[in-house]
PDB file of C-alpha atoms in Angstrom:
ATOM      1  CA  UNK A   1      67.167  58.799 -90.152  1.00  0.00           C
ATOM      2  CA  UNK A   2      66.995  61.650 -87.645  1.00  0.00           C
ATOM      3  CA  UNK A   3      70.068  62.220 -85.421  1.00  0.00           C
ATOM      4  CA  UNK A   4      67.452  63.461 -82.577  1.00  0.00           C
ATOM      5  CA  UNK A   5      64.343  64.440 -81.461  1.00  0.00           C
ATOM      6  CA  UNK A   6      63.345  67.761 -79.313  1.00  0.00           C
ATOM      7  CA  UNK A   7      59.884  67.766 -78.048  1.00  0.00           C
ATOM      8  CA  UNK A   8      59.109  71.314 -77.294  1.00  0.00           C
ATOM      9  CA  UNK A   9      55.959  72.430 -74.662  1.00  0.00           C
ATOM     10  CA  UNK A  10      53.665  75.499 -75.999  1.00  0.00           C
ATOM     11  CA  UNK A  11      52.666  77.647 -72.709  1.00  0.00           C
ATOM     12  CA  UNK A  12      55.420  79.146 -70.693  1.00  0.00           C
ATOM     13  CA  UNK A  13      58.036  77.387 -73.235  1.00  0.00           C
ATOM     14  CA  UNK A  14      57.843  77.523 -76.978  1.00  0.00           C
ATOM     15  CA  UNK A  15      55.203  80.367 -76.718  1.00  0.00           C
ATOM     16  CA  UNK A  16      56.112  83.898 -75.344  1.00  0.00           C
ATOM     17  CA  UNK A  17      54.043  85.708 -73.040  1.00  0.00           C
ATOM     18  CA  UNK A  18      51.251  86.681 -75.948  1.00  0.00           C
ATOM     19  CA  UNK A  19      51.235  82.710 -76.765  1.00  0.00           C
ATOM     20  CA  UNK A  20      53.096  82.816 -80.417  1.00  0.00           C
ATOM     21  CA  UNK A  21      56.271  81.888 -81.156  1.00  0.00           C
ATOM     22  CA  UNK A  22      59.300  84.505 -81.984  1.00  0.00           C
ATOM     23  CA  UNK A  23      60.909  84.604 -84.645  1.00  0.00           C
ATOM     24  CA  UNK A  24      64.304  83.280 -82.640  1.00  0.00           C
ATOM     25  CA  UNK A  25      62.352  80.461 -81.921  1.00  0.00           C
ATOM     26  CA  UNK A  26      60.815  79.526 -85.665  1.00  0.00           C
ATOM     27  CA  UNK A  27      64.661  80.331 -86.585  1.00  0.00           C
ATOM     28  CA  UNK A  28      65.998  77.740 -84.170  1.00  0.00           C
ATOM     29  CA  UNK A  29      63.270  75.231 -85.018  1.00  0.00           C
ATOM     30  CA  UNK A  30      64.294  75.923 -88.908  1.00  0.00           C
ATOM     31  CA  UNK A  31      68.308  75.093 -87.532  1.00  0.00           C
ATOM     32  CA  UNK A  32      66.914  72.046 -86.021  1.00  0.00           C
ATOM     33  CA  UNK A  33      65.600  70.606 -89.475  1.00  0.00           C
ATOM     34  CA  UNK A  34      68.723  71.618 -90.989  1.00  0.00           C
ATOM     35  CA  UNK A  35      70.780  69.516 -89.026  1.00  0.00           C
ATOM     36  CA  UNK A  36      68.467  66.213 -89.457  1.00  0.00           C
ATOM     37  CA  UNK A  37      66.943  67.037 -85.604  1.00  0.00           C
ATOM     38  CA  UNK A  38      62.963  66.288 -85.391  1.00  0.00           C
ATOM     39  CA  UNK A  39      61.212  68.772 -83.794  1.00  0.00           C
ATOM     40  CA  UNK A  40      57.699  68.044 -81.999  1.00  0.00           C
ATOM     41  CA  UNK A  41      55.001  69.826 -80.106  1.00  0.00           C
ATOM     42  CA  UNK A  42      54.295  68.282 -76.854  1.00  0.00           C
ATOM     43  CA  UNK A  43      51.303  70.066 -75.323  1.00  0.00           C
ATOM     44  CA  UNK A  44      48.238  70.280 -73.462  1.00  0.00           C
ATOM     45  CA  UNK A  45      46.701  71.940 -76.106  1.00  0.00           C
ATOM     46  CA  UNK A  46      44.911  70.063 -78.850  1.00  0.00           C
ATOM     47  CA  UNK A  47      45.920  70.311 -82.278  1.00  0.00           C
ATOM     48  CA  UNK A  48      42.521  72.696 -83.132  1.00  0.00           C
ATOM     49  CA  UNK A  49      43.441  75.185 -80.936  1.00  0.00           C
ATOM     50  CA  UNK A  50      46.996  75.628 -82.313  1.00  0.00           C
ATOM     51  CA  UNK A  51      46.698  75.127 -86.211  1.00  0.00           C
ATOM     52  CA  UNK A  52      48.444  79.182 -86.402  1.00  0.00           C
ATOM     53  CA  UNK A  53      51.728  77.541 -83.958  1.00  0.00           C
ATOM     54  CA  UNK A  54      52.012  74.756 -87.083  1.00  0.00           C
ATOM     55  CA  UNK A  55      51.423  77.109 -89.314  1.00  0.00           C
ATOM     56  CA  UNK A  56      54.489  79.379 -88.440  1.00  0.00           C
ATOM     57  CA  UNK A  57      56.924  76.167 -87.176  1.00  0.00           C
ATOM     58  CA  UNK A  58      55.804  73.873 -89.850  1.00  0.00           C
ATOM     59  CA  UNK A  59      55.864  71.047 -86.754  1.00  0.00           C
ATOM     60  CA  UNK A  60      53.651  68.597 -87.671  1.00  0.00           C
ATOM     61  CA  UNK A  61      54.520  66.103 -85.426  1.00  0.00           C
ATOM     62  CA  UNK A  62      52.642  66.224 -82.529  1.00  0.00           C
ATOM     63  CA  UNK A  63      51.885  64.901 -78.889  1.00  0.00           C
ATOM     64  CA  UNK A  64      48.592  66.838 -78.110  1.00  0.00           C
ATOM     65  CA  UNK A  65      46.058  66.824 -75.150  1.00  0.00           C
ATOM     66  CA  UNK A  66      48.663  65.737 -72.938  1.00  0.00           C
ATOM     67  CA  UNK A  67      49.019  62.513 -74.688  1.00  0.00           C
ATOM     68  CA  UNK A  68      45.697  61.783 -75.582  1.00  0.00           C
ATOM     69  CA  UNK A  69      45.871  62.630 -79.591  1.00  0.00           C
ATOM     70  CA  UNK A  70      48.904  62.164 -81.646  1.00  0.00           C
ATOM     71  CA  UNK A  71      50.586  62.394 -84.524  1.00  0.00           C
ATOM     72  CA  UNK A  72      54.222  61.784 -86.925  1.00  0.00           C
ATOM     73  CA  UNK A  73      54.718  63.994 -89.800  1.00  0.00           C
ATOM     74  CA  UNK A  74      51.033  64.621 -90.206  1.00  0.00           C
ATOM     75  CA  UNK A  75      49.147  61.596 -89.868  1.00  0.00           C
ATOM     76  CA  UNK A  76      47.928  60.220 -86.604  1.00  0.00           C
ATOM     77  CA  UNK A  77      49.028  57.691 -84.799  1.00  0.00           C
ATOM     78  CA  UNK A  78      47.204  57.067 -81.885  1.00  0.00           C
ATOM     79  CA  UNK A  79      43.793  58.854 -80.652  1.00  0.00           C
ATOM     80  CA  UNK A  80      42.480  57.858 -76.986  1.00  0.00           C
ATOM     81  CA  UNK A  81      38.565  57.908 -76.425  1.00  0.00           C
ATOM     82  CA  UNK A  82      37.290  58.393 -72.897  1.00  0.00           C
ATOM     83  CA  UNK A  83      34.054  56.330 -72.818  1.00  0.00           C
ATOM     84  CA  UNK A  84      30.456  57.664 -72.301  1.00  0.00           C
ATOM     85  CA  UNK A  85      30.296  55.895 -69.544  1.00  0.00           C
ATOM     86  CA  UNK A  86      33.249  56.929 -67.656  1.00  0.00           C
ATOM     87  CA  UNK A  87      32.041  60.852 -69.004  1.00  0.00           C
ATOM     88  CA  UNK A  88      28.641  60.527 -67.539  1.00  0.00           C
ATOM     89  CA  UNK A  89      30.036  59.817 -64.175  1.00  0.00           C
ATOM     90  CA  UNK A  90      32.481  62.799 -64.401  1.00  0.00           C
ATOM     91  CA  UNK A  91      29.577  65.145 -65.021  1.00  0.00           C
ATOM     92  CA  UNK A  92      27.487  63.673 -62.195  1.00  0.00           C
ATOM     93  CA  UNK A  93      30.560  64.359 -60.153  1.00  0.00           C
ATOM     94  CA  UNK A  94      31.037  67.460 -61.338  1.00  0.00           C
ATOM     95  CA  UNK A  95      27.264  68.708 -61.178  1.00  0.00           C
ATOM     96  CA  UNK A  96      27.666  67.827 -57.175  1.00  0.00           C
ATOM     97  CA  UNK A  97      30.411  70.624 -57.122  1.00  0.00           C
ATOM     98  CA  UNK A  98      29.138  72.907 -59.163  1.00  0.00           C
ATOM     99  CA  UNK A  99      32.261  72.677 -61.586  1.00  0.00           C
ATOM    100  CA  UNK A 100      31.673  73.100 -65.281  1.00  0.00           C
ATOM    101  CA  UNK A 101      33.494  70.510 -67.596  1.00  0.00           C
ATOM    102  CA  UNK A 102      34.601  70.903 -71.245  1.00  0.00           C
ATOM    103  CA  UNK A 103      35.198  68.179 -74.252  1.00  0.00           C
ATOM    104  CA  UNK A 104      37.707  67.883 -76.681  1.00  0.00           C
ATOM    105  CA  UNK A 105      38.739  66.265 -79.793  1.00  0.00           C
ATOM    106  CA  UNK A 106      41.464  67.253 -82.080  1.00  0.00           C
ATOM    107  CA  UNK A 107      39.101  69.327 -84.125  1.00  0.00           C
ATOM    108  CA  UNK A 108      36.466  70.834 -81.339  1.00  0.00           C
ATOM    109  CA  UNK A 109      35.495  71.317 -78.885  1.00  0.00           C
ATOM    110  CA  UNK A 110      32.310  72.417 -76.600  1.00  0.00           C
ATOM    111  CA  UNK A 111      31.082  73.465 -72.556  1.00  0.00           C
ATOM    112  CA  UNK A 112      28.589  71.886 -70.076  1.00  0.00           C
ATOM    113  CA  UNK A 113      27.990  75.422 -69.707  1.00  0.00           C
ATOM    114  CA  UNK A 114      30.045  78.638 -68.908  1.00  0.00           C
ATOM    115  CA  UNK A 115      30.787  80.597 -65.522  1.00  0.00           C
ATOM    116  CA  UNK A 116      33.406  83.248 -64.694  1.00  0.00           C
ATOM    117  CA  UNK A 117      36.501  80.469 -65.047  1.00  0.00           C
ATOM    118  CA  UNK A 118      35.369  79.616 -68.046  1.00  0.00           C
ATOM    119  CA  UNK A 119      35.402  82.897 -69.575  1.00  0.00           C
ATOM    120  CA  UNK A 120      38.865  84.374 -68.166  1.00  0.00           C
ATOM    121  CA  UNK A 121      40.340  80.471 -69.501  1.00  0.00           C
ATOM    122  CA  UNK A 122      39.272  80.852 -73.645  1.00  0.00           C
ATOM    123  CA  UNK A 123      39.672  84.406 -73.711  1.00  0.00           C
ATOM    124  CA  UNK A 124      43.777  84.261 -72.508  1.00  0.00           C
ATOM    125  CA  UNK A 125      43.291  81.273 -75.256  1.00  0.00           C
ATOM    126  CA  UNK A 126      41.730  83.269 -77.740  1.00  0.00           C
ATOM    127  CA  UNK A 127      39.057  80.430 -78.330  1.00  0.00           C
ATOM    128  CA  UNK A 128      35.357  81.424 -78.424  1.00  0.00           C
ATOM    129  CA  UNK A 129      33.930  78.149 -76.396  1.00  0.00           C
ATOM    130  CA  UNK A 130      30.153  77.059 -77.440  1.00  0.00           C
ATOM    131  CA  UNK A 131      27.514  75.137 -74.729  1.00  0.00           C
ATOM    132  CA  UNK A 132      26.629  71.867 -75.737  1.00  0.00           C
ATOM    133  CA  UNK A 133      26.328  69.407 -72.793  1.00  0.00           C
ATOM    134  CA  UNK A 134      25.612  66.581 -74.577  1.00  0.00           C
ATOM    135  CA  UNK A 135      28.554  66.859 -77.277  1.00  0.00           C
ATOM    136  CA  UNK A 136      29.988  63.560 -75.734  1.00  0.00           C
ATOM    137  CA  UNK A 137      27.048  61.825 -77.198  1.00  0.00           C
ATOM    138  CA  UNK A 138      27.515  62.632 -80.996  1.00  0.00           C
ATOM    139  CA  UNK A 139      31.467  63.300 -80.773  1.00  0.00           C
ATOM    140  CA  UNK A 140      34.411  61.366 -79.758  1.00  0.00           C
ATOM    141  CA  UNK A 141      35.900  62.499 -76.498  1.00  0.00           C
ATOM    142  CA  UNK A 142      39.477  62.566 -76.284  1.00  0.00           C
ATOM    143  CA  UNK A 143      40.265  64.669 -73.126  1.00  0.00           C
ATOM    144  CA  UNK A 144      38.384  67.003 -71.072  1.00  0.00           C
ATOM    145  CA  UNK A 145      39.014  70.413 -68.719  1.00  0.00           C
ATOM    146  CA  UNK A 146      37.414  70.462 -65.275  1.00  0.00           C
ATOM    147  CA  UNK A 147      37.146  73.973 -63.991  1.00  0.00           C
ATOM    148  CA  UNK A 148      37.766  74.477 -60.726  1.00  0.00           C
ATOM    149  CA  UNK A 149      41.012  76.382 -58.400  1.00  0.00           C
ATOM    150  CA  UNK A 150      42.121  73.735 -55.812  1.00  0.00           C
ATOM    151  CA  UNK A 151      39.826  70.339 -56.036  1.00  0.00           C
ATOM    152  CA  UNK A 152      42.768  68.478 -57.272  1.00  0.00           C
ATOM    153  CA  UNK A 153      42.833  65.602 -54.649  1.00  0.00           C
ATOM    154  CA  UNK A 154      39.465  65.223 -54.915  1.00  0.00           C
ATOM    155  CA  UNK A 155      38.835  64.434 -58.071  1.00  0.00           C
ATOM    156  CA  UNK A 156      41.827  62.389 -58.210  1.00  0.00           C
ATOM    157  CA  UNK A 157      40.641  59.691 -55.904  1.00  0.00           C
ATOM    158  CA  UNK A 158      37.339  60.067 -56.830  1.00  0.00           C
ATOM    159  CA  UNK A 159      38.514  58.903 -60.131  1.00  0.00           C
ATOM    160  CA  UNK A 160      41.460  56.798 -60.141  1.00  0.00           C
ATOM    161  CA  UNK A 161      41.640  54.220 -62.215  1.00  0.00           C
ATOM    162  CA  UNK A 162      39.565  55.475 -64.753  1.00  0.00           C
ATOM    163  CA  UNK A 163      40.918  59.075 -65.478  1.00  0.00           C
ATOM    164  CA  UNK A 164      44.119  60.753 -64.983  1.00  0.00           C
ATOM    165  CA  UNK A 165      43.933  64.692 -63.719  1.00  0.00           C
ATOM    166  CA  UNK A 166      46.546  67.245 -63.781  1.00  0.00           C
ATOM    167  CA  UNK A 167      46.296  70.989 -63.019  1.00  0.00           C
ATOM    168  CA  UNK A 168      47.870  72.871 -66.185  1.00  0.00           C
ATOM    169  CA  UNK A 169      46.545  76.043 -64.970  1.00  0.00           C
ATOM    170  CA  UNK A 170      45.237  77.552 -62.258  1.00  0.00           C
ATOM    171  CA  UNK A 171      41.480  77.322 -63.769  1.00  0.00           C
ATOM    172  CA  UNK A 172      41.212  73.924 -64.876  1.00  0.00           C
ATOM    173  CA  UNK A 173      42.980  70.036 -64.636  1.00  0.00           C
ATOM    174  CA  UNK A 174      43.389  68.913 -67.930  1.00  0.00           C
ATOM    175  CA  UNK A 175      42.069  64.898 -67.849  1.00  0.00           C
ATOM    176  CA  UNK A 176      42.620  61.910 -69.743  1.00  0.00           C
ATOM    177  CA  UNK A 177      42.447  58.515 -69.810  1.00  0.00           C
ATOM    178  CA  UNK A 178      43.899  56.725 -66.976  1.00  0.00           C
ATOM    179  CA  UNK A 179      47.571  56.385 -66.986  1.00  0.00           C
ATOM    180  CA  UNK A 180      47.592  58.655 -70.499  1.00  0.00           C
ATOM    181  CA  UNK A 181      50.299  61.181 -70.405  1.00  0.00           C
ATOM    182  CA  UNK A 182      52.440  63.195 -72.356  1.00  0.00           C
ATOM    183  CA  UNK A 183      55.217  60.603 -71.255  1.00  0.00           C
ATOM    184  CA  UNK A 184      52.823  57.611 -73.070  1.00  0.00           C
ATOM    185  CA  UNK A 185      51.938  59.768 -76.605  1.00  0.00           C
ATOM    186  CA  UNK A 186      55.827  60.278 -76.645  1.00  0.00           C
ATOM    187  CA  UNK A 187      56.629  56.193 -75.987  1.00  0.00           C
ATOM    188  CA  UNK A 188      53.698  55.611 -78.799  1.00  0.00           C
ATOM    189  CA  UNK A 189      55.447  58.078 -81.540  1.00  0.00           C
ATOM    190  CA  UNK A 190      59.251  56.787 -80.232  1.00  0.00           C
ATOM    191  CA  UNK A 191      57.947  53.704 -81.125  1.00  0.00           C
ATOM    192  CA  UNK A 192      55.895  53.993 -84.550  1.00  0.00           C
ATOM    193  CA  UNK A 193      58.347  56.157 -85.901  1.00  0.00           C
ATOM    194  CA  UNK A 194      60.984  53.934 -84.837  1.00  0.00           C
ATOM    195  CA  UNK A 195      63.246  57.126 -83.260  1.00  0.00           C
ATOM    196  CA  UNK A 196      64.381  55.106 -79.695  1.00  0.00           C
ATOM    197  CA  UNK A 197      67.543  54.712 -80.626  1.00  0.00           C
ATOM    198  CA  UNK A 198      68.306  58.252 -81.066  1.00  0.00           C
ATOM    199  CA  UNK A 199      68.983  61.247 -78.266  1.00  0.00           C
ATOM    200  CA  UNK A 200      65.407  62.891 -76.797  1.00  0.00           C
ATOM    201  CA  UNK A 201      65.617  65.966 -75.290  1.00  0.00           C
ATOM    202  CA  UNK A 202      62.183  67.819 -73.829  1.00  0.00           C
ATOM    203  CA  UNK A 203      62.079  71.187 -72.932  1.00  0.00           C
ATOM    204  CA  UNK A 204      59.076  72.753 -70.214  1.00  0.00           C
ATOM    205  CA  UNK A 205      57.847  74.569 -67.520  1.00  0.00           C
ATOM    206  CA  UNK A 206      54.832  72.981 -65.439  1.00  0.00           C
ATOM    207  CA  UNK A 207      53.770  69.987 -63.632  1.00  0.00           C
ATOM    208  CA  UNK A 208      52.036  68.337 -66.966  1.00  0.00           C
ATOM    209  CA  UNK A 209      55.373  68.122 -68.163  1.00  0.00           C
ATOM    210  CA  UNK A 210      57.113  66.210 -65.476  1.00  0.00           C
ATOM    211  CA  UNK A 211      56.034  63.109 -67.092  1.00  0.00           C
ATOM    212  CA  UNK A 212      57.278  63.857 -70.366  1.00  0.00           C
ATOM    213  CA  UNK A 213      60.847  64.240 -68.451  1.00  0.00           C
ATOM    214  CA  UNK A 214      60.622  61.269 -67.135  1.00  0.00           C
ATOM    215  CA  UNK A 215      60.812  59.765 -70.916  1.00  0.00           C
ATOM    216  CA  UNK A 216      63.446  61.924 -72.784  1.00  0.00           C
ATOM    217  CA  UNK A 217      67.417  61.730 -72.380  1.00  0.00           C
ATOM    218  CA  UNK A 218      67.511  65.463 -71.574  1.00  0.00           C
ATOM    219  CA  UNK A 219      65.215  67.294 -69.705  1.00  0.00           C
ATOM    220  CA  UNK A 220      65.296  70.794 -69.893  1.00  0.00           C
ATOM    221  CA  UNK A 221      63.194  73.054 -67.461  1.00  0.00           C
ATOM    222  CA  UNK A 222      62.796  76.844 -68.213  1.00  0.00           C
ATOM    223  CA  UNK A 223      63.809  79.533 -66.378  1.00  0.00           C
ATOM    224  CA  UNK A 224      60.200  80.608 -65.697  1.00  0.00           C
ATOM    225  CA  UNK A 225      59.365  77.196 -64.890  1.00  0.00           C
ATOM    226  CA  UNK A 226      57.873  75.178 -61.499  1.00  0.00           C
ATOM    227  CA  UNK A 227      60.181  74.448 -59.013  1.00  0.00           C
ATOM    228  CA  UNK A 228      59.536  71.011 -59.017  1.00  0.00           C
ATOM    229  CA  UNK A 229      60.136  71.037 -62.577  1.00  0.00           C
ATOM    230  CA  UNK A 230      63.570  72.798 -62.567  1.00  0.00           C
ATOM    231  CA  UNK A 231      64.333  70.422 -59.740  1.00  0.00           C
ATOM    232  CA  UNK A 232      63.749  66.965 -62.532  1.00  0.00           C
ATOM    233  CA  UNK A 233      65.786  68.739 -65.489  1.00  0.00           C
ATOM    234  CA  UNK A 234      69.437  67.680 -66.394  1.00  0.00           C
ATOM    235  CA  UNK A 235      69.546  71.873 -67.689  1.00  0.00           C
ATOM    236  CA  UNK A 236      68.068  74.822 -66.305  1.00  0.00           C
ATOM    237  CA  UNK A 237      67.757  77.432 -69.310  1.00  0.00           C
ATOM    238  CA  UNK A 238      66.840  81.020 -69.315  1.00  0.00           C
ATOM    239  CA  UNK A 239      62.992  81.862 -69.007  1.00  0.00           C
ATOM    240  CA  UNK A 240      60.439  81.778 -72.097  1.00  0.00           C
ATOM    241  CA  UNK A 241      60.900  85.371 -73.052  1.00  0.00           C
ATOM    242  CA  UNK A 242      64.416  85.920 -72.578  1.00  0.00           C
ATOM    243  CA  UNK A 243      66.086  83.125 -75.394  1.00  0.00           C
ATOM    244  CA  UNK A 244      65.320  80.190 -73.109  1.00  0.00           C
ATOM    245  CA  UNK A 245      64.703  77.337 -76.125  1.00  0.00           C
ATOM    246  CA  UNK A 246      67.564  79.477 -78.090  1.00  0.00           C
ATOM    247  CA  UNK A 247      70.372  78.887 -75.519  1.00  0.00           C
ATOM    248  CA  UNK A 248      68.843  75.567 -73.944  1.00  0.00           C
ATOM    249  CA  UNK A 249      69.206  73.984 -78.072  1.00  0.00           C
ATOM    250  CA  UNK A 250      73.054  75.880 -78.050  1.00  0.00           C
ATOM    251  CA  UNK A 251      73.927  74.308 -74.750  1.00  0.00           C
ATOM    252  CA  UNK A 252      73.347  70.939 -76.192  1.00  0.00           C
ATOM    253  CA  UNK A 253      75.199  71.755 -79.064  1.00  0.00           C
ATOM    254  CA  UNK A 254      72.111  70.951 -81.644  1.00  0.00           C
ATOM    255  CA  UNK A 255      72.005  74.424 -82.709  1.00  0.00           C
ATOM    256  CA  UNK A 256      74.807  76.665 -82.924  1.00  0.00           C
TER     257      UNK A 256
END
């Protein structure tokens, strides 16, 4: 039985500024096993785009896609599917803007086409993207990215009750199933792995992860992080690239 579980954010947290994780970091995580702590990935991210982060951690429990795809010790546990119906009237929506929309599973993922966004977005994530508009129709869906700077509101109550939206950068809202978060794949793995009983403790940096705060014991914000953020977190730590997840872990005494 694990004596706790630390669900760790990629971007801006876990990461450094290059997106891998130092070796302080993998040496921490390493710590954490030691002393019977669980340590999961909690990301926007799908699990595709960050096989070289389990790789080098050996996490391979995982809340990915903000929620949407996840899995305990290696085997999944719960995988949401947005439906083709509820896609097709995304894309009409987001033909009318001129916005370009991407889909994702935990192994792929394709473009409705590519623009400027688009391009700056998978190169900082070192992903070569392909077109394929009509992947939904052969593929399960599990999330999607809407590109597009400040259309937040709009597609939010265009859409609610169908699909959640949250900006996790300043190119795109991540989007998933309505009411999926990273706060309900973390409930879902609490619960199948049986682990409620035991201290949580989340550490991040953005907006996406607010949610996921609102779930754990012990909230830790970065140093580099959103105010709002900072302002929901029982501990402040230092930023990403200056030993943040190091002394964050020592402050709660589950490293030393």
């Amino acid at each position: 039985m694990y004596k706790a579980v630390v669900f760790f954010d990629l971007d801006g947290t876990l990461f450094d500024n290059q997106k891998n994780v130092s070796d302080e970091n993998i040496a921490a995580i390493n710590q954490l096993r030691e002393n019977n702590i669980l340590p999961v990935i909690s990301t926007g991210r799908n699990i595709f785009e960050i096989q070289y982060v389990i790789d080098a951690t050996g996490i391979n429990s995982l809340v990915s896609a903000n929620g949407s795809y996840v899995q305990y010790e290696g085997k999944k546990l719960k995988a949401e599917q947005i439906s083709d119906e509820v896609i097709e009237e995304i894309l009409a929506f987001a033909k009318k803007q001129g916005d370009v929309i991407s889909f994702y599973n935990n192994e792929e993922f394709a473009l409705t086409a590519e623009n400027d966004l688009t391009k700056v977005n998978y190169r900082l994530l070192r992903l070569t993207p392909h077109v394929e508009p009509d992947f939904y129709k052969t593929h399960e869906v599990n999330f999607l990215n809407v590109f597009n700077y400040d259309k937040d509101k709009l597609y939010q109550d265009e859409f609610k009750g169908e699909l959640s939206l949250v900006r996790n950068n300043p190119r795109c809202l991540d989007t998933m199933k309505w009411g999926v978060s990273k706060q309900t794949g973390i409930q879902a793995l609490l619960k199948k792995a049986q682990l409620g009983d035991i201290p949580s403790y989340a550490f991040g940096d953005q907006l996406n992860d607010l949610q996921m705060f609102a779930e754990v014991d012990y909230p830790v914000a970065m140093g580099n992080g959103h105010p709002d953020v900072k302002a929901k977190a029982s501990f402040v730590t230092t930023s990403n690239v200056n030993g943040g997840i190091v002394n964050g872990l020592k402050h709660y005494g589950l490293i030393k």
